[in-house]
Short mmCIF file of N, CA, C and O in Angstrom, two decimals:
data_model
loop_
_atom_site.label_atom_id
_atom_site.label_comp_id
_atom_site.label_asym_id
_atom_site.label_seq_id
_atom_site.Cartn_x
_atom_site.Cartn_y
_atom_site.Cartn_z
N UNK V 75 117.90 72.71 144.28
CA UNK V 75 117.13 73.91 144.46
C UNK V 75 118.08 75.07 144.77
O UNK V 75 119.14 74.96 145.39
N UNK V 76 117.58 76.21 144.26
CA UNK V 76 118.56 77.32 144.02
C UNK V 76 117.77 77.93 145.22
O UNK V 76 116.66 77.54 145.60
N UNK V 77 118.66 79.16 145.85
CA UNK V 77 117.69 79.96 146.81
C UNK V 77 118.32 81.68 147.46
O UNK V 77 119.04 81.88 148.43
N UNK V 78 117.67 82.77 146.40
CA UNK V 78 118.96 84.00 146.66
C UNK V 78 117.59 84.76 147.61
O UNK V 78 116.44 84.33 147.68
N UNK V 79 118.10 85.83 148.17
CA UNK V 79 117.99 86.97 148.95
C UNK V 79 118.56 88.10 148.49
O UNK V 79 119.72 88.14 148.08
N UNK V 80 117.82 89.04 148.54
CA UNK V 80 118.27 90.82 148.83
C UNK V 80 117.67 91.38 148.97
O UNK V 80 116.50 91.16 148.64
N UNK V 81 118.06 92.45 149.55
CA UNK V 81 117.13 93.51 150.45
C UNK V 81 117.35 94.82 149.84
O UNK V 81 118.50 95.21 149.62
N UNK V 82 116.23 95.59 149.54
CA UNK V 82 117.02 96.84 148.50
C UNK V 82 116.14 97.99 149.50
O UNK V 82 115.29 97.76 150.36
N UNK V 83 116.67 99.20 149.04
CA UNK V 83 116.14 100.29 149.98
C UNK V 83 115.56 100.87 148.93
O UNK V 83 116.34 100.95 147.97
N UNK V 84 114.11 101.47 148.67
CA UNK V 84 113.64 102.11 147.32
C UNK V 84 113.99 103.86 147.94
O UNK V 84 113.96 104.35 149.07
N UNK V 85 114.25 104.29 146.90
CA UNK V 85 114.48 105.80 147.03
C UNK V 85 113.10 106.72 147.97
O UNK V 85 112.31 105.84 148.32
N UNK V 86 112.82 107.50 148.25
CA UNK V 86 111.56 107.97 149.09
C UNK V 86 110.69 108.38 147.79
O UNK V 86 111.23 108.82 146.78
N UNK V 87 108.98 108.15 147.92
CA UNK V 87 108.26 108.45 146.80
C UNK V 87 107.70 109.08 147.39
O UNK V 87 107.82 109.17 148.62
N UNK V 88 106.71 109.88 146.51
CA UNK V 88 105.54 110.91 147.07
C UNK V 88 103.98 109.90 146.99
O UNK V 88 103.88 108.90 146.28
N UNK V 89 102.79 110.52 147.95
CA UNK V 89 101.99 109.12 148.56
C UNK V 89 101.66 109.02 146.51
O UNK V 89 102.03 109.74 145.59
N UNK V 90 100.86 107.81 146.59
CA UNK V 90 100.61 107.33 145.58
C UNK V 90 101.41 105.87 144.95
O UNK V 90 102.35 105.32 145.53
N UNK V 91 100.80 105.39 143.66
CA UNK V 91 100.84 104.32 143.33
C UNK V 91 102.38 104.18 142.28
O UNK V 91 102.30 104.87 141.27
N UNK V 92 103.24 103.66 142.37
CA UNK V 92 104.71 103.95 141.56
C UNK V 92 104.92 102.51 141.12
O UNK V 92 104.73 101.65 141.98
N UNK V 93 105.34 102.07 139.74
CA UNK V 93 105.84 101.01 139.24
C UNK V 93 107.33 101.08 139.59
O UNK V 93 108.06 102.06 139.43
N UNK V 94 107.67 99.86 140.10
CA UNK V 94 108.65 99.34 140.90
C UNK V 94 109.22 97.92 140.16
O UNK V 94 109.83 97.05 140.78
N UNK V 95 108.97 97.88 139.03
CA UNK V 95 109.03 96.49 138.42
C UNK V 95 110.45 96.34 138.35
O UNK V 95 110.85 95.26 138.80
N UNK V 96 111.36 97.14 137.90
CA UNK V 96 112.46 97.47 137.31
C UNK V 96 113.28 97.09 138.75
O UNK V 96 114.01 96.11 138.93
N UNK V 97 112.96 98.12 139.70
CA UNK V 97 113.67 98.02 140.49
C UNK V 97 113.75 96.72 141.44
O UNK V 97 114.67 96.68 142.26
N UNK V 98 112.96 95.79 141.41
CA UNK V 98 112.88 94.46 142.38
C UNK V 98 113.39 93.45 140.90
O UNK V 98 113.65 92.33 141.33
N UNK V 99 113.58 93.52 139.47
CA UNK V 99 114.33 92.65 138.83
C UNK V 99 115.95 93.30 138.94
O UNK V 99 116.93 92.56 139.02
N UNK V 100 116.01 94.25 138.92
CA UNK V 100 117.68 94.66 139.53
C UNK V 100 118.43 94.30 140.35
O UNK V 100 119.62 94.04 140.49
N UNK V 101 116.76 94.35 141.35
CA UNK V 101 118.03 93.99 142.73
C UNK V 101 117.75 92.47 142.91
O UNK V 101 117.69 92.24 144.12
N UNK V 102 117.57 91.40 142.21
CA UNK V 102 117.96 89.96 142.13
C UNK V 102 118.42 89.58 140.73
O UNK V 102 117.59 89.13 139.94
N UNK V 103 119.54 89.72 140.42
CA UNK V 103 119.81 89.50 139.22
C UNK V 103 119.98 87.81 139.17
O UNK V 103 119.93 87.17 138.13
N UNK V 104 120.19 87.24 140.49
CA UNK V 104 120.07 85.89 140.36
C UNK V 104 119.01 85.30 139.78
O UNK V 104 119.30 84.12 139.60
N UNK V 105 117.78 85.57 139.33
CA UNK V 105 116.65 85.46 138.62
C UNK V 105 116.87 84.22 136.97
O UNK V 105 116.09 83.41 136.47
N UNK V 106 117.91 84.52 136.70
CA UNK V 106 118.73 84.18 135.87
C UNK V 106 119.30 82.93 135.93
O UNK V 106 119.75 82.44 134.89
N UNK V 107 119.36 82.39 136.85
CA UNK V 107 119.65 81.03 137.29
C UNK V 107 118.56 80.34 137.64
O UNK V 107 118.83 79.28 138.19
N UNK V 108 117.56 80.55 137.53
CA UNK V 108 116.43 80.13 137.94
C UNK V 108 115.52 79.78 136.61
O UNK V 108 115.38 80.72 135.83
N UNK V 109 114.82 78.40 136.25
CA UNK V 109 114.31 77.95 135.30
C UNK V 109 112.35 77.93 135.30
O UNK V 109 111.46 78.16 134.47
N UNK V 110 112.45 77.40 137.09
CA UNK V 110 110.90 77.52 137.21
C UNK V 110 111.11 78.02 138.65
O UNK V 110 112.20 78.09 139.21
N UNK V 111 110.27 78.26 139.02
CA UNK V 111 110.10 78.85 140.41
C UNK V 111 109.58 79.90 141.22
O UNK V 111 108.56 80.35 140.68
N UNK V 112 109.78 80.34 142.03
CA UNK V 112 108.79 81.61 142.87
C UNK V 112 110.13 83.13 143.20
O UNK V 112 111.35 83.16 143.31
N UNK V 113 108.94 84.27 143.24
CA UNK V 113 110.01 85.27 143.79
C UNK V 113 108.94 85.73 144.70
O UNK V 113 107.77 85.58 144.35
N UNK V 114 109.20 86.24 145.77
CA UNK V 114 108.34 86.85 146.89
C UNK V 114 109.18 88.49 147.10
O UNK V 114 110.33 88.62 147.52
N UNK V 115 108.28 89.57 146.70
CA UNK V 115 108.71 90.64 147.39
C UNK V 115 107.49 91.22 148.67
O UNK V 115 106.27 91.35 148.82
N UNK V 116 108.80 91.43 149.42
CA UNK V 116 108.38 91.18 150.96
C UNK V 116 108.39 93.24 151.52
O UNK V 116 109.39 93.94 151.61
N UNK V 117 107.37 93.56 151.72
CA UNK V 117 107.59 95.20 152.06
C UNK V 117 107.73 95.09 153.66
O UNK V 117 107.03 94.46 154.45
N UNK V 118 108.79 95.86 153.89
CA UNK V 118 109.34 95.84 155.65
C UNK V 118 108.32 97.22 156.45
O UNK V 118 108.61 97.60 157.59
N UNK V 119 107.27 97.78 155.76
CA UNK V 119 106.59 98.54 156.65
C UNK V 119 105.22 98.84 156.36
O UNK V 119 104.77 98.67 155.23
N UNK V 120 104.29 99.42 157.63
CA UNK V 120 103.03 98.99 157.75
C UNK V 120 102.18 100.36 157.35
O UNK V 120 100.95 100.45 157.45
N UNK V 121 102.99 101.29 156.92
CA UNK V 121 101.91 102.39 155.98
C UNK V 121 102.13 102.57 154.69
O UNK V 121 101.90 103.61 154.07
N UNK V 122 102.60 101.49 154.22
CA UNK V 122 102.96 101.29 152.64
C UNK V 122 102.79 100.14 152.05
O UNK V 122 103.11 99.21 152.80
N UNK V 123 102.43 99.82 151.07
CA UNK V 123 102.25 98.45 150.25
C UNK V 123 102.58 98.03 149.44
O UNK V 123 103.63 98.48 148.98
N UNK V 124 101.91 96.89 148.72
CA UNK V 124 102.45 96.21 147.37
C UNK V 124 101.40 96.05 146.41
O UNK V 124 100.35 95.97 147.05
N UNK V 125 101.14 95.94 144.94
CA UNK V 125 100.15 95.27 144.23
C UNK V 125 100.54 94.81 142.91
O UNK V 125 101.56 95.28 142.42
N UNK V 126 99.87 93.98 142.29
CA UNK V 126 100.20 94.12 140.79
C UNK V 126 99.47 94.28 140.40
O UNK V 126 98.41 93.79 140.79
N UNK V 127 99.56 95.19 139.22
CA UNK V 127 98.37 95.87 138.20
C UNK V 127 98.53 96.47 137.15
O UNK V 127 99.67 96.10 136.88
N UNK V 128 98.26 97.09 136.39
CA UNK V 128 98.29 97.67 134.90
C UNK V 128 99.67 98.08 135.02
O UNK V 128 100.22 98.25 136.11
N UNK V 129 100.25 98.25 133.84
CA UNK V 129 101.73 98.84 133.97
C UNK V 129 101.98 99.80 132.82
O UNK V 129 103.06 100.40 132.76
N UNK V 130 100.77 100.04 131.66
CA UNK V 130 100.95 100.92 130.64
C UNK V 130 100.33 102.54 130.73
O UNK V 130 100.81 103.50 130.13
N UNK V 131 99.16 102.57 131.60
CA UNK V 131 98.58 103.74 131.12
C UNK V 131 98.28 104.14 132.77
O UNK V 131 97.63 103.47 133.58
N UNK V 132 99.11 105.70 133.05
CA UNK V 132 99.37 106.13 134.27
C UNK V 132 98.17 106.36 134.68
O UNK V 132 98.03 106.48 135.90
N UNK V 133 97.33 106.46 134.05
CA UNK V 133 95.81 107.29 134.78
C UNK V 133 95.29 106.07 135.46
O UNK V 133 94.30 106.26 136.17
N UNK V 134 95.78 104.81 135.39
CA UNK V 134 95.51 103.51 136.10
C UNK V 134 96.09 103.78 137.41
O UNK V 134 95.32 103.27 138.23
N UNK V 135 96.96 104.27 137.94
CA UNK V 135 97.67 104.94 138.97
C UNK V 135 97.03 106.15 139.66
O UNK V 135 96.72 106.30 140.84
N UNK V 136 96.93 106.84 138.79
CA UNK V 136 96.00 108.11 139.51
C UNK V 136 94.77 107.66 139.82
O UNK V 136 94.54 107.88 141.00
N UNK V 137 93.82 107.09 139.22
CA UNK V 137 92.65 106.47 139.74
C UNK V 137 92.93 105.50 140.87
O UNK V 137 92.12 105.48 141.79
N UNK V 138 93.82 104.84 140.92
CA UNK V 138 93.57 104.10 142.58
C UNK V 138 94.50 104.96 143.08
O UNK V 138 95.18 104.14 143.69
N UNK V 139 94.91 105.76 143.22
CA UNK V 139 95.03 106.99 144.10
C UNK V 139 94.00 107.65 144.74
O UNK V 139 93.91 107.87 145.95
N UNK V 140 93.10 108.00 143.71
CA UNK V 140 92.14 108.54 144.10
C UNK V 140 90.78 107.72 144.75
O UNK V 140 89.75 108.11 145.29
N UNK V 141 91.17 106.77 144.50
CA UNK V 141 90.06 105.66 145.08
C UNK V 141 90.48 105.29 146.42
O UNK V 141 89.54 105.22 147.22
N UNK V 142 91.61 105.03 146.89
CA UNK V 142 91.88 104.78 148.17
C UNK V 142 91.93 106.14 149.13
O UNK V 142 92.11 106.08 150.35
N UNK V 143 91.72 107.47 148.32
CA UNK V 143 91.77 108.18 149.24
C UNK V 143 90.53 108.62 149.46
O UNK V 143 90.36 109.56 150.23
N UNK V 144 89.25 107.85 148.69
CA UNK V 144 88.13 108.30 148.71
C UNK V 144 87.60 107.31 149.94
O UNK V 144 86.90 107.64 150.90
N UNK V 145 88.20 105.84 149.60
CA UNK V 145 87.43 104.71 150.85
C UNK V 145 88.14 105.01 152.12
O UNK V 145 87.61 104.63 153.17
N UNK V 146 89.30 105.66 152.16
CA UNK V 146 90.03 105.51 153.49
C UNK V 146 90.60 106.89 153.43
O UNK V 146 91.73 107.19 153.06
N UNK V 147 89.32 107.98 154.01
CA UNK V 147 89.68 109.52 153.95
C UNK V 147 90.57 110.01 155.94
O UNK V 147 90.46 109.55 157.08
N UNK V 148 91.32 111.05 155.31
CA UNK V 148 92.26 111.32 156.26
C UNK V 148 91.15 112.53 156.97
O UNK V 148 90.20 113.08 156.41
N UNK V 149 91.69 112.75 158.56
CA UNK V 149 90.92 113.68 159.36
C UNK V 149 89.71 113.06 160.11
O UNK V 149 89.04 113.58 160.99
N UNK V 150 89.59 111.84 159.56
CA UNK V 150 88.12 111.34 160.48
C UNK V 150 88.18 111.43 161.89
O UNK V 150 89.20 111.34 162.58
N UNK V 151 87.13 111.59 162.21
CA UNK V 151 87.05 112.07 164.00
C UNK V 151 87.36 111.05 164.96
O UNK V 151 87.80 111.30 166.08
N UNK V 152 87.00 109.38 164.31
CA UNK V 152 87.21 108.71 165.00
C UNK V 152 88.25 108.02 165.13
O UNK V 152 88.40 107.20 166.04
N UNK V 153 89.40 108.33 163.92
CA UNK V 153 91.01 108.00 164.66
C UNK V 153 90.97 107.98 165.51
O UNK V 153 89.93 108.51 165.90
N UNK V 154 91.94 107.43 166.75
CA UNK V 154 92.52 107.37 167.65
C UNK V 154 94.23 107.54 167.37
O UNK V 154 94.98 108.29 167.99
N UNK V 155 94.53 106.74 166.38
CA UNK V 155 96.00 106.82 166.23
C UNK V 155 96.35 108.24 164.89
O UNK V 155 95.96 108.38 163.73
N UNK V 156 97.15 108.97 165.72
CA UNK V 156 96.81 110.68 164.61
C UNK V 156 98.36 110.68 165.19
O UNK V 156 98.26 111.81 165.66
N UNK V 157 99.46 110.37 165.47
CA UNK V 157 100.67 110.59 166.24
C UNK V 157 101.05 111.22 165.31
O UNK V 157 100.76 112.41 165.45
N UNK V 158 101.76 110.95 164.08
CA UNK V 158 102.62 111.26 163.25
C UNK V 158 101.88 111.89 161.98
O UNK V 158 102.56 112.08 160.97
N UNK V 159 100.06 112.37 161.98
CA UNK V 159 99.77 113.58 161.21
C UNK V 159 98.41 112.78 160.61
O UNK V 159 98.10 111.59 160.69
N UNK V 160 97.91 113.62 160.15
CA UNK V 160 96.31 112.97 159.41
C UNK V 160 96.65 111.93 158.35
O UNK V 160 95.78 111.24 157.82
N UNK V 161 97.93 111.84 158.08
CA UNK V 161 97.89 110.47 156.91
C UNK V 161 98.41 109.09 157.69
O UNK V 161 98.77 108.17 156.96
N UNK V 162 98.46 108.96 158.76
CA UNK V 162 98.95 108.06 159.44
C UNK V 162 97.98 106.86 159.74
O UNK V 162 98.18 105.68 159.46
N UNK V 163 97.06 107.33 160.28
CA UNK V 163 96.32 105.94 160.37
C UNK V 163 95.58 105.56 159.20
O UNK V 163 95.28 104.37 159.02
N UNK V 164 95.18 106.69 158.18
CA UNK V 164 94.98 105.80 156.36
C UNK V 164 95.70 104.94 155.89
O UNK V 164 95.48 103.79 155.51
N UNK V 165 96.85 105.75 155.93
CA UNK V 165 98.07 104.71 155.44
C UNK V 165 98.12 103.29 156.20
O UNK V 165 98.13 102.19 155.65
N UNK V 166 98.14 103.52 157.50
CA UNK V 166 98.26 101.59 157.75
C UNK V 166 96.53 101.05 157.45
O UNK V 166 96.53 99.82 157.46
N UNK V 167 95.27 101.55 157.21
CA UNK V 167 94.26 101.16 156.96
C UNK V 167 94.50 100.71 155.07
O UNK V 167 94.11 99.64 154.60
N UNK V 168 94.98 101.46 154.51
CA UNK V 168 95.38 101.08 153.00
C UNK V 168 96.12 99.73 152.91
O UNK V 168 95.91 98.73 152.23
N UNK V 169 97.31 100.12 154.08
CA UNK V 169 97.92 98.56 153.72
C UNK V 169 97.66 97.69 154.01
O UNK V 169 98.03 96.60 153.58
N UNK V 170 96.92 97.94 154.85
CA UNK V 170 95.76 96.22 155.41
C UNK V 170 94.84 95.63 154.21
O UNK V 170 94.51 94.45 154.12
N UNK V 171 94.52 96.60 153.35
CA UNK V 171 93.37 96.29 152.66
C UNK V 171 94.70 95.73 151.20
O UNK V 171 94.45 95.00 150.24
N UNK V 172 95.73 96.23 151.47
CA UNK V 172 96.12 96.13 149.96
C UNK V 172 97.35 94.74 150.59
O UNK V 172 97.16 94.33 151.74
N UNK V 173 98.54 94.12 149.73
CA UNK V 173 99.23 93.18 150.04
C UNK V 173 100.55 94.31 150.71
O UNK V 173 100.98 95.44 150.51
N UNK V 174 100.84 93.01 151.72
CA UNK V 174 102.39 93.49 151.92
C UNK V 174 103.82 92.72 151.70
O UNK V 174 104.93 93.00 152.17
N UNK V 175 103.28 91.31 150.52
CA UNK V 175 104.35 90.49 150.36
C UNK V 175 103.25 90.09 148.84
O UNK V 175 102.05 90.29 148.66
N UNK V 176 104.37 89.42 147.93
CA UNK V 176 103.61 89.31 146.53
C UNK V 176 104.30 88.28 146.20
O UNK V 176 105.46 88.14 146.58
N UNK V 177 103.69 87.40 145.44
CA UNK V 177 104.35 85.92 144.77
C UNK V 177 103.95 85.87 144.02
O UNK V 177 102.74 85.79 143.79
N UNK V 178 105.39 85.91 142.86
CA UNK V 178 105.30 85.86 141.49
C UNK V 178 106.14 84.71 140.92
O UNK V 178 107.17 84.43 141.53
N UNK V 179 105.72 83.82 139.51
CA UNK V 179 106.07 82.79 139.07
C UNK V 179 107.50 82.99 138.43
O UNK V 179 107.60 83.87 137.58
N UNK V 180 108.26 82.49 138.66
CA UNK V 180 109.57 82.60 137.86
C UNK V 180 109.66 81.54 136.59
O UNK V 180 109.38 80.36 136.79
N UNK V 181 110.04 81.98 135.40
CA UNK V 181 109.69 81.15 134.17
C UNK V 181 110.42 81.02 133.19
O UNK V 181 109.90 81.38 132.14
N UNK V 182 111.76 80.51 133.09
CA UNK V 182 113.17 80.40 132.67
C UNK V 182 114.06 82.03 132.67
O UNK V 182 114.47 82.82 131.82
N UNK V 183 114.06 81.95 133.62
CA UNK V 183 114.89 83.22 134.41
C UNK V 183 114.63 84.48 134.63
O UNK V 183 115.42 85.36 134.97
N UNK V 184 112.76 84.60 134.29
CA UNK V 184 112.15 85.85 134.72
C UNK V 184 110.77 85.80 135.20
O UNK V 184 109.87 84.96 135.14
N UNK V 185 110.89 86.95 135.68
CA UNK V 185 109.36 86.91 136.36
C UNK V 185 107.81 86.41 135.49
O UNK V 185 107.70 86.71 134.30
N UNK V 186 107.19 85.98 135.89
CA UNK V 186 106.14 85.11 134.54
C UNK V 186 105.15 86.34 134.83
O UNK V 186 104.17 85.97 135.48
N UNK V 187 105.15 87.79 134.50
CA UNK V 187 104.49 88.37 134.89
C UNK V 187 103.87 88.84 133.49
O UNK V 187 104.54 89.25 132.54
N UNK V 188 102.35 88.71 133.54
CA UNK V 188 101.54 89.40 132.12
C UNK V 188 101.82 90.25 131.53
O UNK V 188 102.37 91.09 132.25
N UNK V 189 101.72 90.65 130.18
CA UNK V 189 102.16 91.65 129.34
C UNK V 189 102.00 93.16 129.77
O UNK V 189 102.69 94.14 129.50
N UNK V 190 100.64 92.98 130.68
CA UNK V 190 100.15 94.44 130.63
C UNK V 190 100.10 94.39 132.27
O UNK V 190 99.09 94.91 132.75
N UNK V 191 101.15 93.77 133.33
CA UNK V 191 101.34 93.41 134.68
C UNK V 191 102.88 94.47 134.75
O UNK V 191 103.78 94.67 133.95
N UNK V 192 102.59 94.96 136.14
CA UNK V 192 103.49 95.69 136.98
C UNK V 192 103.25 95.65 139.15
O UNK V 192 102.26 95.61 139.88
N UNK V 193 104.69 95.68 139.37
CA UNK V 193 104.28 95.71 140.54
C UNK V 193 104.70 97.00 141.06
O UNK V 193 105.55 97.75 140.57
N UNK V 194 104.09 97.14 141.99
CA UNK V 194 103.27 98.81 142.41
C UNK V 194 103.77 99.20 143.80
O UNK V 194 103.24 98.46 144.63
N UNK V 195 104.73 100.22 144.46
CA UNK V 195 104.65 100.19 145.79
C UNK V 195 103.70 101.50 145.76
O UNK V 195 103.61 102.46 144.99
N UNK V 196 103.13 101.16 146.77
CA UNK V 196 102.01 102.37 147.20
C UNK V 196 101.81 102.61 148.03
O UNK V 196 101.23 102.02 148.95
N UNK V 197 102.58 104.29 147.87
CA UNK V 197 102.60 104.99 149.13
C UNK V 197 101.34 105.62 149.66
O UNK V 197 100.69 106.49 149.08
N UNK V 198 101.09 105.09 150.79
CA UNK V 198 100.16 105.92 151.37
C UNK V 198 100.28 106.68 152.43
O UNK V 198 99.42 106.92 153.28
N UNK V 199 101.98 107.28 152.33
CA UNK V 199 101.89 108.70 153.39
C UNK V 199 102.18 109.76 152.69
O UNK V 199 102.62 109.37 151.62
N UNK V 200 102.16 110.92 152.75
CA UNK V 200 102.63 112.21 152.10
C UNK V 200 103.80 111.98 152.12
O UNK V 200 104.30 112.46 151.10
N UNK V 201 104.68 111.41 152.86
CA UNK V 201 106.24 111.94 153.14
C UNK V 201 106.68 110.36 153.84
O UNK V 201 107.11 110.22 154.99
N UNK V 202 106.50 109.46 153.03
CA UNK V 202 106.51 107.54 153.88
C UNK V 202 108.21 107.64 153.83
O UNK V 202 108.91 106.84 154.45
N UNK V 203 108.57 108.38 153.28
CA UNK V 203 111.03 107.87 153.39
C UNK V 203 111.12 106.76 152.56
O UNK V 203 110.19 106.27 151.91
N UNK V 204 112.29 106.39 152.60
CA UNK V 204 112.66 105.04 151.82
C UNK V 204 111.81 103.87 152.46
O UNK V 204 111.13 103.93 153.48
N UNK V 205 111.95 103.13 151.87
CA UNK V 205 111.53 101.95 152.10
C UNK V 205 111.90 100.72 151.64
O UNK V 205 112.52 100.64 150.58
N UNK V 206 111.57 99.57 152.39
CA UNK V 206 112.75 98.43 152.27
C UNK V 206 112.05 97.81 151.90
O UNK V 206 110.91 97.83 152.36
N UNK V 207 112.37 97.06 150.98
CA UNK V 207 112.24 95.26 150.20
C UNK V 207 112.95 93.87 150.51
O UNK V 207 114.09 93.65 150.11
N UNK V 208 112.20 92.94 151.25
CA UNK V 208 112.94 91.55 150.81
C UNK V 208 112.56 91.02 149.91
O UNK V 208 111.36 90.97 149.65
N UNK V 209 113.64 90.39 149.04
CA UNK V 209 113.28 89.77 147.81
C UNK V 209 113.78 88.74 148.03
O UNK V 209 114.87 88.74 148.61
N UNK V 210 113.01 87.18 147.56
CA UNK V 210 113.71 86.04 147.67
C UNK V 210 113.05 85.52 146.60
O UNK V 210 111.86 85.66 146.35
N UNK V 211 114.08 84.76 145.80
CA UNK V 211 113.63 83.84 144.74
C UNK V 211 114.24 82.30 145.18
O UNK V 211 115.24 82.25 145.89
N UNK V 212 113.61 81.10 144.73
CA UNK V 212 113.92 80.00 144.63
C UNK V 212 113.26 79.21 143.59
O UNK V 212 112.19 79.36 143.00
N UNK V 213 114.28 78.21 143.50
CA UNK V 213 113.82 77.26 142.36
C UNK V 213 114.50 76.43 142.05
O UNK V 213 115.22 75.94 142.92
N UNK V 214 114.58 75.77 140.28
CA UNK V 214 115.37 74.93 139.78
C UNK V 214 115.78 75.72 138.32
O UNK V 214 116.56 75.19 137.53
#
């Protein structure tokens, strides 16, 4: 059994839904040594997330943009947690509802991911900074 790690820092995005596919097969190029097996990307913070979903047509992006900001609207009265600005407690309510670690099939040295599959970090602060990834693959 094979078994790599890396941790990549994604550049800072603006809030919304961004294909990230590219960048989590980059940063394990060990993928490649791997015949069958699993990759887990692991997100290191709690007002941002993960998903997989459409990867061809952007308005698939803008619509769950606009859908998460419709179920989980900023300014509500009954926050309590408002420290760091009206997008603060959406954002960790988004990432509860959405994943914060993803497992995908590895399938002679790549991700076994569907034709019309992408994975998604999604920001849900105005201004979330970089953000970190663990990536671990294992296998045979």
């Amino acid at each position: 059994m094979k078994l790599f790690q890396n941790t990549i820092t994604l550049r800072p995005y603006p809030r919304g839904f961004h294909l990230i596919t590219a960048e989590v097969v980059n940063a394990i190029p060990q993928l490649k040594e791997i015949q069958t097996g699993i990759c887990q990307v692991f997100i290191q913070h709690t007002s941002a997330s993960l998903t997989i979903n459409e990867n061809a047509d952007p308005t698939v992006r803008t619509d769950f943009k606009m859908y998460f900001d419709k179920l989980v609207p900023e300014d509500d009265p009954d926050y309590k947690h408002d420290d760091e600005g009206s997008d603060d407690m959406p954002a960790h309510l988004k990432s509860a509802l959405l994943d914060i670690s993803l497992t995908i099939p590895i399938t002679r040295g790549r991700l076994a991911l569907g034709i019309w599959q992408g994975i998604y970090l999604c920001e849900h602060r105005n201004h979330g900074g970089r953000r970190n990834l663990v990536i671990t693959a294992w296998g045979v």
